[in-house]
Short mmCIF file of C-alpha atoms in Angstrom, two decimals:
data_model
loop_
_atom_site.label_atom_id
_atom_site.label_comp_id
_atom_site.label_asym_id
_atom_site.label_seq_id
_atom_site.Cartn_x
_atom_site.Cartn_y
_atom_site.Cartn_z
CA MET A 10 10.79 14.40 4.83
CA ARG A 11 14.43 13.53 4.43
CA TYR A 12 14.45 13.50 0.62
CA VAL A 13 13.26 16.31 -1.60
CA ASP A 14 15.48 16.63 -4.66
CA GLU A 15 14.98 12.94 -5.41
CA PHE A 16 11.31 13.62 -6.00
CA ARG A 17 12.05 16.57 -8.31
CA ASP A 18 14.45 14.97 -10.72
CA ALA A 19 13.85 16.37 -14.21
CA GLY A 20 15.33 13.28 -15.92
CA LEU A 21 12.98 10.94 -14.10
CA ALA A 22 10.09 13.27 -14.88
CA ARG A 23 10.86 13.10 -18.60
CA ALA A 24 11.11 9.32 -18.42
CA LEU A 25 7.68 9.15 -16.74
CA SER A 26 6.31 11.54 -19.36
CA THR A 27 7.52 9.17 -22.11
CA LYS A 28 5.86 6.20 -20.42
CA ILE A 29 2.59 8.06 -20.00
CA ALA A 30 2.56 9.10 -23.64
CA ALA A 31 3.21 5.49 -24.71
CA LEU A 32 0.08 4.36 -22.83
CA CYS A 33 -2.25 6.80 -24.64
CA GLU A 34 -4.59 5.14 -27.07
CA PRO A 35 -5.07 6.91 -30.43
CA GLY A 36 -8.19 9.04 -30.53
CA ARG A 37 -8.90 8.76 -26.82
CA ARG A 38 -8.82 11.58 -24.27
CA TYR A 39 -8.21 10.99 -20.52
CA THR A 40 -9.51 13.14 -17.64
CA PHE A 41 -8.24 12.61 -14.09
CA MET A 42 -9.31 14.62 -11.09
CA GLU A 43 -6.79 15.51 -8.38
CA VAL A 44 -8.99 15.83 -5.32
CA CYS A 45 -6.52 17.66 -3.12
CA GLY A 46 -5.67 21.36 -3.45
CA GLY A 47 -2.07 20.64 -2.50
CA HIS A 48 -1.79 18.55 -5.63
CA THR A 49 -3.15 21.41 -7.69
CA HIS A 50 -0.46 23.75 -6.43
CA THR A 51 2.27 21.20 -7.23
CA ILE A 52 0.90 20.75 -10.74
CA TYR A 53 0.99 24.46 -11.54
CA LYS A 54 4.08 25.41 -9.56
CA HIS A 55 6.26 22.77 -11.26
CA GLY A 56 4.62 22.90 -14.67
CA LEU A 57 3.51 19.27 -14.68
CA GLU A 58 0.91 19.78 -17.37
CA ASP A 59 3.80 20.39 -19.75
CA TYR A 60 4.97 16.83 -19.10
CA LEU A 61 1.61 15.33 -20.06
CA PRO A 62 0.28 14.64 -23.56
CA GLU A 63 -2.46 16.95 -24.72
CA THR A 64 -4.89 14.03 -24.49
CA VAL A 65 -4.33 13.72 -20.71
CA GLN A 66 -6.13 16.40 -18.73
CA LEU A 67 -6.07 17.05 -15.01
CA VAL A 68 -9.05 18.76 -13.42
CA HIS A 69 -9.44 20.07 -9.89
CA GLY A 70 -11.79 18.71 -7.26
CA PRO A 71 -13.30 19.90 -3.93
CA GLY A 72 -10.22 19.06 -1.90
CA CYS A 73 -9.56 22.50 -0.49
CA PRO A 74 -11.28 22.77 2.93
CA VAL A 75 -11.34 26.56 2.90
CA CYS A 76 -12.79 26.67 -0.61
CA VAL A 77 -15.82 24.48 0.19
CA ILE A 78 -16.92 26.57 3.19
CA PRO A 79 -20.16 28.34 2.18
CA MET A 80 -20.62 32.05 2.77
CA GLY A 81 -23.29 31.46 5.42
CA ARG A 82 -20.86 29.64 7.68
CA VAL A 83 -18.46 32.59 7.46
CA ASP A 84 -21.30 34.90 8.48
CA ASP A 85 -22.20 32.57 11.36
CA ALA A 86 -18.59 32.75 12.65
CA VAL A 87 -18.61 36.55 12.35
CA ALA A 88 -21.87 36.69 14.32
CA ILE A 89 -20.13 34.75 17.13
CA ALA A 90 -17.06 36.99 16.97
CA GLU A 91 -19.23 40.12 17.35
CA HIS A 92 -20.03 39.26 20.97
CA ASP A 93 -18.10 41.61 23.29
CA ASP A 94 -16.66 38.80 25.38
CA VAL A 95 -15.60 36.55 22.48
CA ILE A 96 -12.15 35.96 20.96
CA LEU A 97 -12.48 34.10 17.65
CA THR A 98 -9.39 32.23 16.56
CA SER A 99 -8.76 30.95 13.05
CA PHE A 100 -6.18 29.61 10.66
CA GLY A 101 -4.70 32.35 8.54
CA ASP A 102 -6.17 31.17 5.19
CA MET A 103 -9.69 31.78 6.54
CA LEU A 104 -9.17 35.44 7.34
CA ARG A 105 -9.89 36.82 3.86
CA VAL A 106 -12.60 34.35 2.82
CA PRO A 107 -15.61 36.51 1.87
CA GLY A 108 -18.95 35.94 3.55
CA GLY A 109 -22.19 37.63 2.79
CA ASN A 110 -21.32 40.42 5.28
CA GLY A 111 -17.57 40.55 4.71
CA SER A 112 -14.58 38.55 5.80
CA PHE A 113 -12.96 37.94 9.21
CA LEU A 114 -10.57 40.78 8.46
CA ASP A 115 -13.48 43.07 7.81
CA ALA A 116 -15.06 42.09 11.11
CA LYS A 117 -11.74 42.56 12.87
CA ALA A 118 -11.43 46.09 11.37
CA ALA A 119 -14.93 46.81 12.73
CA GLY A 120 -13.86 45.88 16.26
CA ALA A 121 -14.24 42.10 16.61
CA ASP A 122 -11.38 40.32 18.42
CA ILE A 123 -10.26 37.81 15.76
CA ARG A 124 -6.81 36.27 16.01
CA MET A 125 -4.80 34.01 13.72
CA VAL A 126 -3.48 30.76 15.20
CA TYR A 127 -1.37 27.92 13.80
CA SER A 128 -3.13 25.12 15.64
CA PRO A 129 -6.14 24.62 17.91
CA LEU A 130 -3.73 24.26 20.81
CA ASP A 131 -2.80 27.93 20.28
CA ALA A 132 -6.44 28.77 20.79
CA LEU A 133 -6.40 26.77 23.99
CA LYS A 134 -3.44 28.82 25.23
CA ILE A 135 -5.41 31.98 24.54
CA ALA A 136 -8.34 30.59 26.57
CA ARG A 137 -6.02 29.89 29.52
CA ARG A 138 -4.62 33.39 29.43
CA ASN A 139 -8.04 35.07 29.09
CA PRO A 140 -10.32 33.42 31.62
CA ASP A 141 -12.79 36.32 31.35
CA LYS A 142 -13.22 35.76 27.60
CA ARG A 143 -14.96 33.05 25.61
CA VAL A 144 -12.48 31.73 23.12
CA VAL A 145 -13.85 30.04 19.95
CA PHE A 146 -11.75 28.13 17.46
CA MET A 147 -12.93 28.12 13.81
CA ALA A 148 -12.36 24.43 13.16
CA ILE A 149 -12.06 23.59 9.44
CA GLY A 150 -10.50 20.91 7.34
CA PHE A 151 -11.00 17.36 6.16
CA GLU A 152 -10.11 14.31 8.21
CA THR A 153 -6.56 15.61 8.07
CA THR A 154 -7.08 18.27 10.74
CA ALA A 155 -10.02 16.81 12.58
CA PRO A 156 -7.84 14.70 14.99
CA SER A 157 -5.98 17.78 16.24
CA THR A 158 -9.30 19.55 16.91
CA ALA A 159 -10.67 16.54 18.71
CA MET A 160 -7.55 16.17 20.83
CA THR A 161 -7.82 19.86 21.78
CA VAL A 162 -11.38 19.37 22.93
CA LEU A 163 -10.28 16.41 25.08
CA ARG A 164 -7.48 18.54 26.53
CA ALA A 165 -9.91 21.39 27.33
CA ALA A 166 -12.29 18.91 29.00
CA ALA A 167 -9.42 17.40 31.08
CA GLU A 168 -8.33 20.86 32.23
CA GLY A 169 -11.88 22.06 32.87
CA LEU A 170 -11.53 25.06 30.55
CA ASP A 171 -15.15 26.11 30.27
CA ASN A 172 -14.34 29.25 28.24
CA PHE A 173 -13.12 27.30 25.21
CA SER A 174 -15.25 25.98 22.38
CA ILE A 175 -15.03 25.11 18.66
CA PHE A 176 -17.16 26.17 15.72
CA CYS A 177 -17.00 22.88 13.90
CA ASN A 178 -16.77 22.93 10.09
CA HIS A 179 -14.83 19.73 9.53
CA VAL A 180 -15.91 17.90 6.37
CA THR A 181 -15.33 14.39 5.08
CA ILE A 182 -13.86 13.52 1.68
CA LEU A 183 -15.86 10.44 0.54
CA PRO A 184 -19.31 12.07 0.28
CA ALA A 185 -17.71 14.90 -1.78
CA ILE A 186 -16.28 12.39 -4.20
CA LYS A 187 -19.67 10.67 -4.43
CA ALA A 188 -21.29 14.02 -5.22
CA ILE A 189 -18.74 14.57 -8.00
CA LEU A 190 -19.41 11.12 -9.45
CA ASP A 191 -23.17 11.77 -9.37
CA SER A 192 -22.75 15.06 -11.24
CA PRO A 193 -23.97 14.89 -14.86
CA ASP A 194 -21.57 17.70 -15.90
CA LEU A 195 -18.30 15.76 -15.70
CA ARG A 196 -16.94 12.51 -17.04
CA LEU A 197 -13.82 11.20 -15.30
CA ASP A 198 -11.48 8.32 -16.04
CA GLY A 199 -9.97 8.17 -12.59
CA PHE A 200 -8.89 9.98 -9.42
CA ILE A 201 -5.63 11.07 -7.88
CA GLY A 202 -6.50 10.51 -4.23
CA PRO A 203 -5.63 13.00 -1.49
CA GLY A 204 -2.41 12.20 0.32
CA HIS A 205 -2.97 14.14 3.54
CA VAL A 206 -6.53 12.84 4.15
CA SER A 207 -5.35 9.32 3.44
CA THR A 208 -2.69 9.46 6.18
CA VAL A 209 -5.70 9.46 8.55
CA ILE A 210 -8.38 7.33 6.79
CA GLY A 211 -6.06 5.12 4.75
CA CYS A 212 -6.70 3.77 1.27
CA ALA A 213 -9.26 1.03 2.00
CA PRO A 214 -12.28 3.45 2.28
CA TYR A 215 -11.86 4.37 -1.41
CA ASP A 216 -12.57 0.81 -2.62
CA TRP A 217 -16.23 1.58 -3.47
CA ILE A 218 -15.07 4.13 -6.07
CA CYS A 219 -13.54 1.21 -7.99
CA SER A 220 -15.99 -1.59 -7.22
CA ARG A 221 -19.22 0.42 -7.63
CA GLU A 222 -18.29 3.36 -9.82
CA GLY A 223 -15.67 1.73 -12.02
CA LYS A 224 -13.04 4.50 -11.52
CA PRO A 225 -9.43 3.70 -10.56
CA LEU A 226 -7.86 5.77 -7.79
CA VAL A 227 -4.24 6.26 -6.83
CA CYS A 228 -3.38 7.95 -3.52
CA ALA A 229 -0.47 10.26 -4.31
CA GLY A 230 2.16 12.35 -2.54
CA PHE A 231 2.82 16.03 -3.18
CA GLU A 232 6.14 16.15 -5.02
CA PRO A 233 6.28 16.41 -8.83
CA LEU A 234 7.36 12.79 -9.37
CA ASP A 235 4.63 11.57 -6.98
CA LEU A 236 1.95 13.05 -9.19
CA LEU A 237 3.51 11.95 -12.49
CA GLN A 238 3.83 8.44 -11.11
CA ALA A 239 0.17 8.52 -10.04
CA VAL A 240 -0.89 9.50 -13.53
CA HIS A 241 1.27 6.66 -14.93
CA GLN A 242 -0.34 4.18 -12.56
CA LEU A 243 -3.83 5.32 -13.59
CA MET A 244 -2.96 5.05 -17.26
CA LEU A 245 -1.48 1.60 -16.73
CA GLN A 246 -4.68 0.42 -15.01
CA LEU A 247 -6.80 1.68 -17.91
CA ARG A 248 -4.52 0.03 -20.48
CA GLU A 249 -4.63 -3.28 -18.61
CA GLY A 250 -8.34 -3.15 -17.94
CA ARG A 251 -7.91 -2.97 -14.16
CA CYS A 252 -9.81 -0.79 -11.69
CA GLU A 253 -8.14 -0.67 -8.29
CA VAL A 254 -7.10 1.50 -5.41
CA GLU A 255 -3.35 1.89 -5.39
CA ASN A 256 -1.11 3.58 -2.88
CA GLN A 257 1.64 5.59 -4.54
CA TYR A 258 2.27 7.44 -1.21
CA ALA A 259 3.14 4.27 0.71
CA ARG A 260 6.06 5.97 2.44
CA VAL A 261 3.49 8.05 4.41
CA VAL A 262 -0.01 6.57 3.97
CA PRO A 263 -0.88 3.31 5.81
CA TRP A 264 -3.40 1.18 3.91
CA ASN A 265 -5.82 1.05 6.85
CA GLY A 266 -5.18 4.59 8.09
CA ASN A 267 -4.19 5.87 11.51
CA PRO A 268 -6.30 4.01 14.14
CA LYS A 269 -5.47 6.43 16.97
CA ALA A 270 -6.47 9.46 14.94
CA LEU A 271 -9.70 7.78 13.81
CA LYS A 272 -10.51 6.77 17.38
CA VAL A 273 -10.18 10.32 18.78
CA ILE A 274 -12.38 11.70 15.96
CA ARG A 275 -15.07 9.12 16.73
CA GLU A 276 -14.88 9.91 20.46
CA VAL A 277 -15.44 13.67 20.11
CA MET A 278 -17.35 14.03 16.83
CA GLU A 279 -20.17 12.42 14.84
CA LEU A 280 -21.59 12.87 11.35
CA ARG A 281 -24.07 15.68 10.73
CA PRO A 282 -27.33 14.77 8.99
CA HIS A 283 -26.40 17.26 6.21
CA PHE A 284 -23.98 20.11 5.49
CA GLU A 285 -23.78 22.76 2.78
CA TRP A 286 -20.74 22.76 0.52
CA ARG A 287 -19.87 25.69 -1.71
CA GLY A 288 -20.64 24.65 -5.28
CA LEU A 289 -22.01 21.26 -4.31
CA GLY A 290 -25.01 22.23 -2.23
CA PHE A 291 -26.16 20.17 0.75
CA ILE A 292 -24.60 16.72 0.99
CA ALA A 293 -25.87 14.20 3.54
CA HIS A 294 -23.51 12.91 6.23
CA SER A 295 -20.65 14.90 4.76
CA ALA A 296 -19.41 16.84 7.80
CA LEU A 297 -18.72 16.44 11.48
CA GLN A 298 -20.31 17.93 14.59
CA VAL A 299 -19.47 17.76 18.26
CA ARG A 300 -21.07 14.90 20.15
CA GLU A 301 -23.60 15.57 22.93
CA ALA A 302 -21.06 14.37 25.51
CA TYR A 303 -18.83 17.35 24.67
CA SER A 304 -21.62 19.89 24.05
CA ALA A 305 -20.00 22.28 26.52
CA PHE A 306 -17.32 22.85 23.91
CA ASP A 307 -19.66 23.25 20.92
CA ALA A 308 -20.02 26.88 19.87
CA GLU A 309 -23.15 26.08 17.87
CA ARG A 310 -24.86 25.06 21.14
CA ILE A 311 -23.37 27.90 23.22
CA PHE A 312 -24.16 30.79 20.88
CA ASP A 313 -27.23 31.78 18.89
CA VAL A 314 -25.89 31.09 15.39
CA PRO A 315 -27.99 32.65 12.60
CA GLY A 316 -27.59 29.70 10.23
CA VAL A 317 -28.75 31.70 7.23
CA ARG A 318 -27.87 30.34 3.77
CA VAL A 319 -26.13 32.97 1.62
CA ALA A 320 -26.01 32.63 -2.16
CA ASP A 321 -22.62 32.99 -3.86
CA PRO A 322 -22.05 36.11 -6.00
CA LYS A 323 -23.45 35.56 -9.46
CA ALA A 324 -20.17 36.56 -11.11
CA CYS A 325 -18.20 33.94 -9.13
CA GLN A 326 -17.92 30.44 -10.58
CA CYS A 327 -16.05 28.79 -7.70
CA GLY A 328 -18.67 26.08 -7.57
CA GLU A 329 -17.96 24.99 -11.13
CA VAL A 330 -14.22 25.10 -10.48
CA LEU A 331 -14.62 22.93 -7.37
CA LYS A 332 -16.64 20.39 -9.32
CA GLY A 333 -14.03 20.28 -12.11
CA VAL A 334 -16.55 21.55 -14.66
CA LEU A 335 -14.54 24.73 -15.28
CA ARG A 336 -10.81 25.40 -15.22
CA PRO A 337 -9.80 28.49 -13.24
CA TRP A 338 -9.06 30.67 -16.30
CA GLU A 339 -12.50 29.88 -17.71
CA CYS A 340 -14.25 31.78 -14.87
CA LYS A 341 -15.61 35.09 -16.14
CA VAL A 342 -13.96 37.15 -13.41
CA PHE A 343 -10.67 35.29 -13.07
CA GLY A 344 -7.67 37.63 -12.97
CA THR A 345 -9.79 40.72 -13.55
CA ALA A 346 -12.39 41.45 -10.85
CA CYS A 347 -11.17 38.43 -8.85
CA THR A 348 -7.53 38.33 -7.82
CA PRO A 349 -5.73 37.29 -4.61
CA GLU A 350 -5.75 40.92 -3.54
CA THR A 351 -9.47 41.34 -4.28
CA PRO A 352 -10.99 37.85 -4.09
CA ILE A 353 -14.62 37.27 -4.95
CA GLY A 354 -14.59 33.53 -4.28
CA THR A 355 -12.79 31.18 -1.92
CA CYS A 356 -10.77 29.44 -4.63
CA MET A 357 -8.76 32.64 -5.06
CA VAL A 358 -8.12 33.03 -1.32
CA SER A 359 -6.93 29.74 0.11
CA SER A 360 -3.38 28.48 -0.10
CA GLU A 361 -4.83 25.31 -1.62
CA GLY A 362 -7.34 27.02 -3.93
CA ALA A 363 -7.19 26.13 -7.61
CA CYS A 364 -7.71 29.73 -8.76
CA ALA A 365 -4.93 31.03 -6.46
CA ALA A 366 -2.60 28.29 -7.70
CA TYR A 367 -3.25 29.04 -11.31
CA TYR A 368 -3.04 32.85 -10.81
CA ASN A 369 0.32 32.54 -9.05
CA PHE A 370 1.92 29.83 -11.16
CA GLY A 371 0.04 28.91 -14.33
CA ARG A 372 -1.54 31.92 -15.94
CA PHE A 373 1.55 33.08 -17.88
CA THR A 374 1.86 29.70 -19.58
CA ARG A 375 -1.81 29.86 -20.50
CA GLN A 376 -1.29 33.37 -21.99
CA ARG A 377 1.53 32.07 -24.20
CA MET A 378 -0.65 29.16 -25.28
CA ARG A 379 -3.48 31.48 -26.18
CA SER A 380 -1.19 33.77 -28.14
CA SER A 381 0.19 30.95 -30.24
CA VAL A 382 -1.33 30.52 -33.68
CA GLY A 383 -1.95 26.88 -34.61
CA GLY A 384 0.54 24.03 -34.46
CA ALA A 385 3.22 23.94 -31.80
CA VAL A 386 3.05 26.01 -28.67
CA ASP A 387 6.18 27.67 -27.30
CA LEU A 388 6.08 26.53 -23.67
CA PRO A 389 8.62 27.42 -21.05
CA VAL A 390 11.07 24.83 -19.77
CA PRO A 391 9.23 22.89 -16.99
CA THR A 392 10.47 23.72 -13.58
CA VAL A 393 10.94 20.19 -12.25
CA GLY A 394 14.28 19.42 -10.69
CA PRO A 395 16.65 20.61 -8.00
CA VAL A 396 16.59 24.09 -9.44
CA VAL A 397 13.11 24.61 -7.93
CA ARG A 398 13.35 25.87 -4.37
#
């Protein structure tokens, strides 16, 4: 992106803060969910909660693809990696995600050949260089990363690389939002829609959230002013009695999505009948699997995958955090038994996890707020502006 400082201007942030406050109705509280983990990190890193009135609350949704992977799927991948002739490749933020029998790093320490890659094409290179090995790519992510996985499968098929396959864990965003809306534990006034996912699927697919569920949604970018503007747009809709999908991130997100990306996903993948999400349970038609035409590249067909469901640790409340029912600091083990160095749940591991974001950027502010006695709270100067690097 060419411009950065322009989206971190403290003066404009204060102006938006004033406009948001002016739209608050006396005696009413507002709760908006930012679905994407990237938004959560921006909120905490730049202190955006300090720019919002106390009556406007942001809660975190299931928009972190690493965080929603259940422990059983981690164990399934480890079982694949334990084959002597297998090289398992994965994005770096999956390496420390705990499964029922340990993480990828634990399996690697025990002798499994597990390697970090930056893209599925890196895994394809490893397959070319190791024709005597079966190379498996741990494919995760929402619709954002699914096109690159699908394109890699097409490349492998074109080259006839029969030693490459993917362990597909791609999930889709709309069923997760539906599960959130069906939850009796949470009442929301609107959504800040995920920017990265929307670059692929567009804004139009969110229309049912407004027309059927009566919740406004604004697709937002990832800079501080993007998020403050999205909150202002949501507040304005509520004040004016509107309920629409709006595209704040129009500089990147096309209204109808990316047709080429959607086409390649449809060619290689199809919806699963059901898939387990951490904290949300099984959700119908909420994840992707490899189509029969490309079954030669589907690790779940090639290997005997255990497929055992593993319950989350009782002390971990990642599920409640992912549903927006709890804030990170309200988890019983947050910052004590569960830290980025010793994670119990996925939300403390991923670079988009709400717990990791709050631990790294927001916990000191919360400590000062807790230590204050009544009345005003001595908050630090918000870090929005060109001084943030």
